[in-house]
């Protein structure tokens, strides 16, 4: 089972990035997929998750209205569109897979390697 995240980079405040997470070697369509992030010196925190069916999503309050999670089961890929980025969004972003639809980090069994997002002020 492998999750490969990509799409991070350096962007100015107010800019946009789209992260991708490709899944290999696992049934993807039945998993909930989530994005978490970890800033330097902080705990890894929940950002968003999407149900296996794609019809329900949750977002942490700080990204609501700015970030959008989506999935393409045919491509076995989940996306995180990030708009109106702020310096506080700077972190390593991780995608994760779970057979539970949850905001809890402990519910996720499979993790990608992380991709760095840096937002300059």
XYZ file of N, CA, C and O in Angstrom:
484
model
N 0.851 -1.183 0.000
C 0.000 0.000 0.000
C 0.888 1.234 0.000
O 1.719 1.395 0.872
N 0.658 2.093 -0.970
C 1.438 3.331 -1.059
C 0.545 4.501 -1.389
O -0.344 4.399 -2.237
N 0.812 5.612 -0.707
C 0.167 6.874 -1.040
C 1.270 7.865 -1.377
O 2.208 8.040 -0.602
N 1.135 8.489 -2.495
C 2.178 9.405 -2.959
C 1.592 10.794 -3.140
O 0.779 11.011 -4.043
N 2.015 11.713 -2.284
C 1.520 13.083 -2.332
C 2.456 13.951 -3.162
O 3.675 13.757 -3.155
N 1.873 14.918 -3.836
C 2.654 15.849 -4.646
C 1.908 17.168 -4.771
O 0.738 17.264 -4.392
N 2.602 18.169 -5.308
C 1.948 19.441 -5.588
C 2.296 20.578 -4.649
O 1.845 21.703 -4.852
N 3.073 20.296 -3.618
C 3.455 21.360 -2.707
C 4.409 22.346 -3.362
O 4.886 22.139 -4.478
N 4.678 23.432 -2.642
C 5.595 24.423 -3.170
C 5.552 25.698 -2.368
O 4.977 25.745 -1.272
N 6.168 26.720 -2.930
C 6.219 28.045 -2.306
C 5.244 28.965 -3.037
O 5.270 29.052 -4.262
N 4.405 29.649 -2.263
C 3.411 30.531 -2.854
C 3.261 31.751 -1.961
O 3.503 31.677 -0.751
N 2.855 32.848 -2.532
C 2.634 34.065 -1.753
C 1.258 34.042 -1.095
O 0.361 33.306 -1.528
N 1.116 34.845 -0.072
C -0.179 34.978 0.593
C -1.250 35.333 -0.436
O -1.051 36.199 -1.297
N -2.368 34.615 -0.338
C -3.459 34.812 -1.283
C -3.408 33.919 -2.494
O -4.364 33.862 -3.273
N -2.320 33.208 -2.661
C -2.162 32.336 -3.809
C -2.859 30.994 -3.632
O -3.532 30.750 -2.623
N -2.687 30.124 -4.628
C -3.353 28.827 -4.651
C -2.366 27.714 -4.978
O -1.365 27.937 -5.667
N -2.681 26.541 -4.491
C -1.956 25.319 -4.833
C -2.968 24.178 -4.879
O -3.988 24.212 -4.185
N -2.658 23.166 -5.670
C -3.463 21.951 -5.658
C -2.557 20.770 -5.349
O -1.605 20.495 -6.093
N -2.872 20.094 -4.273
C -2.150 18.895 -3.892
C -2.855 17.673 -4.473
O -4.085 17.654 -4.592
N -2.060 16.670 -4.805
C -2.591 15.401 -5.296
C -2.044 14.274 -4.440
O -0.923 14.368 -3.922
N -2.815 13.224 -4.339
C -2.375 12.030 -3.612
C -2.829 10.811 -4.398
O -4.034 10.559 -4.516
N -1.884 10.087 -4.943
C -2.174 8.899 -5.729
C -2.015 7.656 -4.862
O -1.061 7.548 -4.086
N -2.943 6.717 -5.014
C -2.934 5.479 -4.227
C -2.529 4.310 -5.109
O -3.012 4.169 -6.233
N -1.646 3.473 -4.579
C -1.161 2.304 -5.301
C -1.325 1.070 -4.431
O -1.079 1.115 -3.236
N -1.716 -0.038 -5.078
C -1.680 -1.317 -4.397
C -2.747 -1.529 -3.362
O -2.583 -2.329 -2.463
N -3.855 -0.836 -3.479
C -4.914 -0.979 -2.487
C -6.247 -0.606 -3.127
O -6.292 0.245 -4.010
N -7.312 -1.238 -2.649
C -8.636 -0.816 -3.084
C -8.870 0.599 -2.611
O -8.846 0.861 -1.424
N -9.080 1.496 -3.527
C -9.162 2.913 -3.200
C -10.592 3.379 -3.016
O -10.874 4.194 -2.150
N -11.487 2.824 -3.796
C -12.838 3.381 -3.865
C -13.621 3.193 -2.575
O -14.608 3.883 -2.346
N -13.204 2.269 -1.709
C -13.934 2.040 -0.468
C -13.319 2.763 0.727
O -13.809 2.641 1.846
N -12.256 3.491 0.511
C -11.570 4.189 1.594
C -12.047 5.624 1.721
O -12.304 6.303 0.720
N -12.097 6.087 2.960
C -12.135 7.521 3.191
C -10.709 8.043 3.048
O -9.755 7.366 3.425
N -10.583 9.230 2.489
C -9.263 9.823 2.297
C -9.202 11.149 3.039
O -10.165 11.929 3.020
N -8.080 11.373 3.680
C -7.951 12.590 4.450
C -6.648 13.313 4.163
O -5.702 12.728 3.628
N -6.637 14.574 4.520
C -5.420 15.385 4.493
C -5.173 15.918 5.909
O -6.101 16.402 6.564
N -3.933 15.798 6.320
C -3.481 16.336 7.593
C -2.290 17.240 7.309
O -1.706 17.181 6.231
N -1.916 18.053 8.289
C -0.740 18.889 8.095
C 0.010 19.029 9.419
O -0.575 18.919 10.494
N 1.302 19.275 9.279
C 2.135 19.432 10.459
C 3.094 20.585 10.246
O 3.950 20.539 9.355
N 2.929 21.604 11.064
C 3.823 22.754 11.031
C 4.995 22.487 11.976
O 4.878 21.676 12.898
N 6.110 23.173 11.780
C 7.280 22.958 12.650
C 6.934 23.173 14.121
O 6.318 24.174 14.490
N 7.307 22.213 14.944
C 7.078 22.311 16.376
C 5.661 22.060 16.827
O 5.342 22.233 18.009
N 4.801 21.643 15.899
C 3.396 21.408 16.246
C 2.984 19.978 15.954
O 3.655 19.266 15.196
N 1.862 19.589 16.546
C 1.309 18.274 16.293
C 0.705 18.215 14.888
O 0.277 19.229 14.340
N 0.662 17.010 14.343
C -0.027 16.823 13.071
C -1.523 17.022 13.299
O -2.095 16.429 14.219
N -2.137 17.829 12.477
C -3.543 18.155 12.687
C -4.400 17.814 11.473
O -3.933 17.831 10.331
N -5.649 17.545 11.736
C -6.629 17.240 10.701
C -6.915 18.480 9.866
O -7.057 19.588 10.404
N -7.024 18.282 8.557
C -7.405 19.373 7.657
C -8.771 19.096 7.041
O -9.691 19.892 7.147
N -8.898 17.939 6.393
C -10.134 17.614 5.700
C -10.199 16.129 5.399
O -9.174 15.452 5.346
N -11.406 15.623 5.181
C -11.584 14.245 4.776
C -12.775 14.139 3.851
O -13.686 14.975 3.888
N -12.755 13.107 3.019
C -13.848 12.859 2.086
C -14.252 11.399 2.203
O -13.415 10.500 2.239
N -15.542 11.172 2.262
C -16.077 9.831 2.392
C -15.804 9.028 1.128
O -15.592 9.580 0.054
N -15.860 7.720 1.262
C -15.547 6.863 0.117
C -16.435 7.177 -1.072
O -16.009 7.088 -2.218
N -17.683 7.571 -0.811
C -18.620 7.853 -1.888
C -18.421 9.242 -2.486
O -18.996 9.549 -3.530
N -17.648 10.064 -1.821
C -17.390 11.413 -2.321
C -18.480 12.416 -2.035
O -18.374 13.587 -2.422
N -19.521 11.991 -1.317
C -20.668 12.875 -1.126
C -20.632 13.647 0.176
O -21.436 14.571 0.379
N -19.731 13.291 1.061
C -19.642 13.981 2.353
C -18.190 14.342 2.617
O -17.276 13.525 2.429
N -18.012 15.570 3.070
C -16.677 16.047 3.416
C -16.724 16.779 4.752
O -17.777 17.294 5.158
N -15.598 16.788 5.437
C -15.436 17.594 6.650
C -14.186 18.444 6.488
O -13.205 18.006 5.879
N -14.239 19.621 7.073
C -13.083 20.523 7.050
C -12.849 21.087 8.445
O -13.803 21.364 9.179
N -11.597 21.277 8.775
C -11.330 22.017 9.990
C -11.736 23.472 9.769
O -11.700 23.979 8.626
N -12.123 24.140 10.839
C -12.702 25.483 10.695
C -11.783 26.474 9.982
O -12.235 27.323 9.216
N -10.498 26.341 10.216
C -9.569 27.341 9.688
C -9.421 27.313 8.170
O -8.897 28.258 7.579
N -9.892 26.239 7.522
C -9.754 26.153 6.067
C -11.089 26.172 5.342
O -11.113 26.177 4.108
N -12.171 26.181 6.077
C -13.497 26.180 5.450
C -13.654 27.398 4.529
O -13.312 28.514 4.896
N -14.169 27.140 3.351
C -14.349 28.207 2.376
C -13.120 28.506 1.544
O -13.205 29.251 0.563
N -11.985 27.934 1.913
C -10.743 28.164 1.168
C -10.201 26.881 0.527
O -9.636 26.931 -0.561
N -10.359 25.766 1.212
C -9.838 24.489 0.721
C -11.001 23.619 0.246
O -12.093 23.652 0.826
N -10.718 22.799 -0.766
C -11.712 21.856 -1.268
C -11.047 20.516 -1.526
O -10.050 20.440 -2.248
N -11.615 19.473 -0.938
C -11.131 18.123 -1.175
C -12.030 17.455 -2.210
O -13.248 17.672 -2.228
N -11.419 16.659 -3.074
C -12.190 15.904 -4.065
C -11.450 14.618 -4.372
O -10.279 14.464 -4.016
N -12.137 13.708 -5.038
C -11.512 12.439 -5.381
C -11.941 12.011 -6.771
O -13.052 12.300 -7.202
N -11.036 11.298 -7.418
C -11.291 10.697 -8.724
C -10.941 9.228 -8.590
O -9.761 8.858 -8.643
N -11.950 8.397 -8.402
C -11.691 6.979 -8.162
C -11.107 6.290 -9.389
O -10.342 5.326 -9.260
N -11.445 6.743 -10.557
C -10.885 6.146 -11.775
C -9.371 6.345 -11.830
O -8.641 5.486 -12.327
N -8.906 7.478 -11.299
C -7.470 7.771 -11.271
C -6.847 7.397 -9.934
O -5.632 7.578 -9.747
N -7.658 6.908 -9.007
C -7.164 6.536 -7.687
C -6.413 7.698 -7.050
O -5.333 7.518 -6.459
N -6.987 8.849 -7.141
C -6.325 10.071 -6.684
C -7.294 10.946 -5.905
O -8.466 11.058 -6.279
N -6.784 11.549 -4.847
C -7.530 12.545 -4.099
C -6.797 13.870 -4.224
O -5.558 13.903 -4.306
N -7.557 14.942 -4.266
C -6.995 16.270 -4.485
C -7.338 17.196 -3.319
O -8.368 17.026 -2.659
N -6.483 18.173 -3.106
C -6.774 19.239 -2.157
C -6.489 20.557 -2.854
O -5.325 20.904 -3.079
N -7.553 21.258 -3.226
C -7.419 22.572 -3.821
C -7.365 23.592 -2.694
O -8.291 23.668 -1.884
N -6.302 24.366 -2.649
C -6.097 25.336 -1.581
C -6.041 26.735 -2.177
O -5.147 27.035 -2.976
N -6.998 27.552 -1.806
C -7.074 28.937 -2.285
C -6.913 29.907 -1.124
O -7.042 29.522 0.037
N -6.636 31.145 -1.448
C -6.487 32.201 -0.431
C -5.541 31.772 0.682
O -5.848 31.906 1.875
N -4.421 31.251 0.293
C -3.477 30.710 1.263
C -2.913 31.793 2.173
O -2.713 32.950 1.759
N -2.653 31.388 3.397
C -2.129 32.286 4.430
C -0.826 31.707 4.979
O -0.609 30.489 4.898
N 0.008 32.538 5.582
C 1.246 32.014 6.183
C 0.981 30.909 7.207
O 1.796 29.987 7.338
N -0.144 30.974 7.916
C -0.484 29.931 8.894
C -0.753 28.578 8.248
O -0.816 27.567 8.949
N -0.930 28.545 6.936
C -1.127 27.272 6.238
C 0.190 26.560 5.952
O 0.201 25.426 5.469
N 1.295 27.216 6.225
C 2.605 26.616 6.002
C 2.783 25.367 6.857
O 2.633 25.409 8.080
N 3.081 24.260 6.189
C 3.204 22.970 6.874
C 3.578 21.904 5.861
O 3.540 22.147 4.653
N 3.917 20.733 6.377
C 3.998 19.547 5.537
C 2.606 18.923 5.516
O 2.017 18.688 6.573
N 2.098 18.667 4.332
C 0.761 18.120 4.170
C 0.864 16.635 3.844
O 1.623 16.234 2.955
N 0.077 15.849 4.568
C 0.062 14.408 4.412
C -1.323 13.947 3.983
O -2.327 14.376 4.535
N -1.360 13.033 3.028
C -2.617 12.365 2.728
C -2.635 11.024 3.457
O -1.582 10.465 3.792
N -3.826 10.537 3.693
C -3.979 9.304 4.448
C -5.262 8.596 4.033
O -6.206 9.236 3.555
N -5.272 7.290 4.238
C -6.420 6.465 3.871
C -6.923 5.702 5.085
O -6.129 5.259 5.929
N -8.228 5.524 5.123
C -8.854 4.826 6.245
C -10.114 4.132 5.780
O -10.778 4.594 4.853
N -10.458 3.033 6.452
C -11.758 2.426 6.172
C -12.850 3.026 7.054
O -13.991 2.580 7.027
N -12.467 4.041 7.823
C -13.425 4.788 8.634
C -13.478 6.229 8.146
O -12.448 6.800 7.780
N -14.627 6.816 8.192
C -14.778 8.221 7.833
C -14.617 9.019 9.117
O -15.528 9.084 9.937
N -13.435 9.602 9.320
C -13.102 10.160 10.620
C -12.194 11.360 10.498
O -11.438 11.494 9.519
N -12.236 12.205 11.518
C -11.305 13.326 11.624
C -10.133 12.997 12.544
O -9.235 13.806 12.744
N -10.145 11.790 13.100
C -9.103 11.390 14.038
C -7.890 10.830 13.312
O -8.003 9.934 12.465
N -6.742 11.315 13.681
C -5.506 10.827 13.065
C -5.342 9.330 13.278
O -4.859 8.617 12.391
N -5.748 8.845 14.435
C -5.586 7.426 14.773
C -6.425 6.506 13.899
O -6.178 5.297 13.856
N -7.416 7.034 13.207
C -8.279 6.196 12.366
C -7.631 5.862 11.029
O -8.116 4.986 10.313
N -6.554 6.540 10.696
C -5.930 6.390 9.383
C -4.761 5.414 9.455
O -3.831 5.599 10.238
N -4.824 4.390 8.616
C -3.830 3.322 8.651
C -2.690 3.534 7.673
O -1.601 2.989 7.858
N -2.946 4.278 6.620
C -1.967 4.425 5.557
C -1.716 5.911 5.317
O -2.645 6.707 5.238
N -0.417 6.225 5.177
C 0.000 7.619 5.062
C 0.960 7.807 3.892
O 1.807 6.955 3.630
N 0.821 8.947 3.247
C 1.781 9.347 2.242
C 3.003 9.967 2.891
O 3.060 10.154 4.113
N 3.960 10.337 2.072
C 5.240 10.807 2.581
C 5.236 12.291 2.951
O 6.166 12.743 3.604
N 4.220 13.023 2.565
C 4.151 14.443 2.878
C 4.701 15.306 1.763
O 5.646 14.926 1.057
N 4.110 16.475 1.625
C 4.583 17.449 0.653
C 4.571 18.827 1.328
O 3.610 19.184 2.005
N 5.640 19.568 1.150
C 5.815 20.842 1.843
C 5.046 21.956 1.145
O 5.172 22.153 -0.068
N 4.287 22.689 1.937
C 3.612 23.898 1.463
C 4.137 25.072 2.275
O 4.074 25.047 3.511
N 4.659 26.068 1.600
C 5.177 27.259 2.267
C 4.488 28.484 1.690
O 4.503 28.687 0.474
N 3.896 29.267 2.568
C 3.187 30.476 2.153
C 3.945 31.673 2.700
O 4.078 31.833 3.918
N 4.444 32.492 1.817
C 5.222 33.657 2.238
C 4.312 34.860 2.429
O 3.310 35.020 1.731
N 4.707 35.694 3.396
C 3.890 36.883 3.693
C 4.332 38.078 2.874
O 5.335 38.037 2.190
